[in-house]
Coordinates of C-alpha atoms in Angstrom, one line a residue:
X1 CA 27.3 5.5 0.7
X2 CA 30.2 5.5 -1.7
X3 CA 29.4 4.2 -5.2
X4 CA 32.7 4.2 -7.0
X5 CA 34.4 0.9 -7.7
X6 CA 34.1 -1.5 -4.8
X7 CA 31.2 0.5 -3.4
X8 CA 28.9 -0.6 -6.2
X9 CA 29.8 -4.3 -5.6
X10 CA 29.1 -3.9 -1.8
X11 CA 25.8 -2.2 -2.6
X12 CA 24.6 -4.9 -5.0
X13 CA 25.8 -7.7 -2.6
X14 CA 24.0 -6.1 0.4
X15 CA 20.9 -5.5 -1.7
X16 CA 20.7 -9.1 -3.0
X17 CA 21.3 -10.5 0.5
X18 CA 18.8 -8.2 2.2
X19 CA 16.1 -8.5 -0.5
X20 CA 16.4 -12.3 -0.5
X21 CA 16.0 -12.4 3.3
X22 CA 13.0 -10.0 3.0
X23 CA 11.2 -12.0 0.4
X24 CA 12.0 -15.3 2.1
X25 CA 10.4 -14.1 5.3
X26 CA 7.2 -13.3 3.5
X27 CA 7.2 -16.8 2.2
X28 CA 8.1 -18.4 5.5
X29 CA 5.4 -16.4 7.3
X30 CA 2.7 -17.3 4.7
X31 CA 3.7 -20.9 4.9
X32 CA 3.6 -20.9 8.7
X33 CA 0.1 -19.3 8.6
X34 CA -1.2 -22.2 6.4
X35 CA -0.7 -21.1 2.7
X36 CA 1.7 -23.2 0.7
X37 CA 1.6 -21.1 -2.5
X38 CA 5.1 -19.7 -2.1
X39 CA 6.4 -23.2 -1.3
X40 CA 5.1 -24.5 -4.6
X41 CA 6.5 -21.5 -6.5
X42 CA 9.9 -22.2 -5.1
X43 CA 10.1 -19.0 -3.1
X44 CA 10.5 -20.6 0.3
X45 CA 14.3 -20.1 0.1
X46 CA 17.1 -17.6 0.9
X47 CA 18.5 -18.1 -2.6
X48 CA 18.6 -14.5 -4.1
X49 CA 18.1 -15.9 -7.6
X50 CA 14.6 -17.0 -6.7
X51 CA 13.6 -13.5 -5.7
X52 CA 15.4 -10.9 -7.8
X53 CA 14.0 -9.0 -10.8
X54 CA 16.7 -7.4 -12.9
X55 CA 14.8 -4.2 -13.5
X56 CA 13.0 -3.5 -10.2
X57 CA 15.6 -5.1 -7.9
X58 CA 18.8 -4.0 -9.4
X59 CA 18.6 -1.4 -12.2
X60 CA 16.0 1.0 -10.7
X61 CA 17.4 1.4 -7.2
X62 CA 21.0 1.6 -8.4
X63 CA 20.1 4.4 -10.9
X64 CA 18.2 6.3 -8.2
X65 CA 21.0 6.0 -5.7
X66 CA 23.5 7.2 -8.2
X67 CA 21.2 10.2 -8.8
X68 CA 21.2 11.0 -5.1
X69 CA 17.6 9.9 -4.6
X70 CA 16.1 7.4 -2.1
X71 CA 16.2 4.0 -3.7
X72 CA 12.9 2.4 -4.8
X73 CA 13.4 -1.3 -4.2
X74 CA 11.1 -4.1 -5.4
X75 CA 11.8 -7.8 -5.8
X76 CA 9.7 -10.4 -7.6
X77 CA 6.6 -10.4 -5.4
X78 CA 6.1 -13.5 -3.2
X79 CA 2.8 -15.1 -4.2
X80 CA 0.4 -15.9 -1.4
X81 CA -3.3 -16.5 -1.1
X82 CA -4.8 -14.1 1.6
X83 CA -7.8 -16.4 1.8
X84 CA -5.7 -19.4 2.9
X85 CA -3.7 -17.8 5.7
X86 CA -5.0 -18.1 9.3
X87 CA -6.5 -15.0 10.9
X88 CA -7.8 -13.6 7.6
X89 CA -6.8 -10.0 6.9
X90 CA -4.7 -9.9 10.0
X91 CA -2.8 -12.9 8.9
X92 CA -2.2 -11.2 5.5
X93 CA -0.9 -8.2 7.5
X94 CA 1.5 -10.4 9.3
X95 CA 2.8 -11.8 6.0
X96 CA 3.3 -8.2 4.8
X97 CA 5.1 -7.2 8.0
X98 CA 7.4 -10.1 7.9
X99 CA 9.6 -8.7 5.1
X100 CA 10.3 -5.2 6.4
X101 CA 10.6 -6.3 10.1
X102 CA 13.2 -8.8 9.0
X103 CA 15.2 -5.9 7.4
X104 CA 14.9 -3.9 10.6
X105 CA 16.2 -6.9 12.6
X106 CA 19.1 -7.3 10.2
X107 CA 19.8 -3.6 10.5
X108 CA 19.8 -3.8 14.3
X109 CA 22.1 -6.9 14.2
X110 CA 24.5 -5.1 11.8
X111 CA 24.6 -2.0 14.0
X112 CA 25.3 -4.1 17.0
X113 CA 28.3 -5.7 15.2
X114 CA 29.6 -2.2 14.3
X115 CA 29.2 -0.9 17.8
X116 CA 30.9 -3.8 19.6
X117 CA 33.5 -4.8 16.9
X118 CA 37.0 -3.5 17.1
X119 CA 37.4 -2.6 13.4
X120 CA 39.7 -0.3 11.5
X121 CA 37.5 2.7 10.6
X122 CA 38.6 2.6 6.9
X123 CA 38.5 -1.2 6.5
X124 CA 36.6 -3.0 3.7
X125 CA 34.6 -4.9 6.4
X126 CA 33.3 -1.7 7.9
X127 CA 32.3 -0.4 4.5
X128 CA 30.4 -3.7 3.8
X129 CA 28.7 -3.6 7.2
X130 CA 27.7 0.1 6.9
X131 CA 26.3 -0.6 3.4
X132 CA 24.4 -3.5 4.7
X133 CA 23.0 -1.4 7.5
X134 CA 21.9 1.4 5.2
X135 CA 20.3 -0.9 2.7
X136 CA 18.3 -2.7 5.3
X137 CA 17.1 0.6 6.8
X138 CA 16.1 1.8 3.4
X139 CA 14.2 -1.4 2.7
X140 CA 12.4 -1.2 6.0
X141 CA 11.4 2.5 5.7
X142 CA 10.4 2.3 2.0
X143 CA 8.4 -0.9 2.3
X144 CA 6.4 0.4 5.4
X145 CA 4.9 3.1 3.2
X146 CA 1.2 2.3 3.2
X147 CA 0.9 2.5 -0.6
X148 CA -0.1 -0.6 -2.7
X149 CA 1.6 -3.0 -3.2
X150 CA 4.2 -2.1 -0.6
X151 CA 4.1 -4.1 2.6
X152 CA 2.8 -1.2 4.7
X153 CA -0.4 -1.3 2.6
X154 CA -1.1 -4.8 3.9
X155 CA -1.3 -3.5 7.4
X156 CA -3.4 -0.5 6.4
X157 CA -5.7 -2.9 4.4
X158 CA -6.4 -5.0 7.5
X159 CA -7.8 -1.9 9.4
X160 CA -9.1 0.4 6.6
X161 CA -12.8 0.9 5.8
X162 CA -14.2 -0.6 2.6
X163 CA -14.0 2.6 0.5
X164 CA -10.2 2.9 1.2
X165 CA -9.7 -0.8 0.4
X166 CA -11.4 -0.4 -3.0
X167 CA -9.1 2.5 -3.8
X168 CA -6.1 0.5 -2.8
X169 CA -7.2 -2.5 -5.0
X170 CA -7.6 -0.1 -8.0
X171 CA -4.1 1.2 -7.4
X172 CA -2.6 -2.3 -7.1
X173 CA -4.3 -3.4 -10.3
X174 CA -2.2 -1.1 -12.5
X175 CA 0.9 -3.3 -11.9
X176 CA 4.3 -2.9 -10.3
X177 CA 5.9 -0.8 -13.0
X178 CA 3.0 1.6 -13.1
X179 CA 3.1 1.9 -9.4
X180 CA 6.9 2.5 -9.4
X181 CA 6.3 5.3 -12.0
X182 CA 3.7 6.9 -9.6
X183 CA 6.2 6.7 -6.7
X184 CA 8.9 8.3 -8.9
X185 CA 6.5 11.2 -9.5
X186 CA 5.8 11.4 -5.8
X187 CA 9.5 11.3 -4.8
X188 CA 9.9 15.1 -4.6
X189 CA 7.3 15.1 -1.9
X190 CA 7.9 11.8 -0.1
X191 CA 11.7 11.7 -0.7
X192 CA 12.7 14.1 2.1
X193 CA 10.5 12.2 4.5
X194 CA 12.0 8.9 3.5
X195 CA 15.6 10.3 3.7
X196 CA 14.9 11.8 7.1
X197 CA 13.5 8.6 8.5
X198 CA 16.5 6.7 7.1
X199 CA 18.9 9.1 8.9
X200 CA 17.0 9.1 12.1
X201 CA 17.0 5.3 12.3
X202 CA 20.7 5.2 11.4
X203 CA 21.6 7.7 14.0
X204 CA 19.5 5.8 16.6
X205 CA 21.1 2.5 15.9
X206 CA 24.7 3.8 15.8

């Protein structure tokens, strides 16, 4: 991914679009399952302005990418009440899955356009589509890590024994910035795995 000049604009545009879609799907899923919390908070929308956080959505991932590290991406969390959604913990897991699965579907659709489209290899449109593809793969892979409050932890929580749930709740209680700091410390260990997963999915889709 090229990050000089227009590349930064393409990255930020793809990030805002993909993150807004990700968060909106959390909100739509929770609303569909019976919880109207996100609706009343104004999060049942594809408008990126309703979902972005300047630090965790823009600044942190951009700095990490410029440093050659896998981006840690976090939007303003979509509020939902796990006790109000249908199917209990499994419904909460569906709410968690809705975000990263939506990014995977966007990545598949974007790869399909790249595969069938007759584009000039060095065109701006190709650069934009490739950036969109890479951002959505990164969002899918990172958010599926089963570490609170990432979406993968919702799936783990639905099936984990009570002692594991208590540990996850304690981790989540330290707040998003604290958790992002922990993830930064873990990057030397999990970064290569994340990068390899991103490459494998990219190669598979293309």
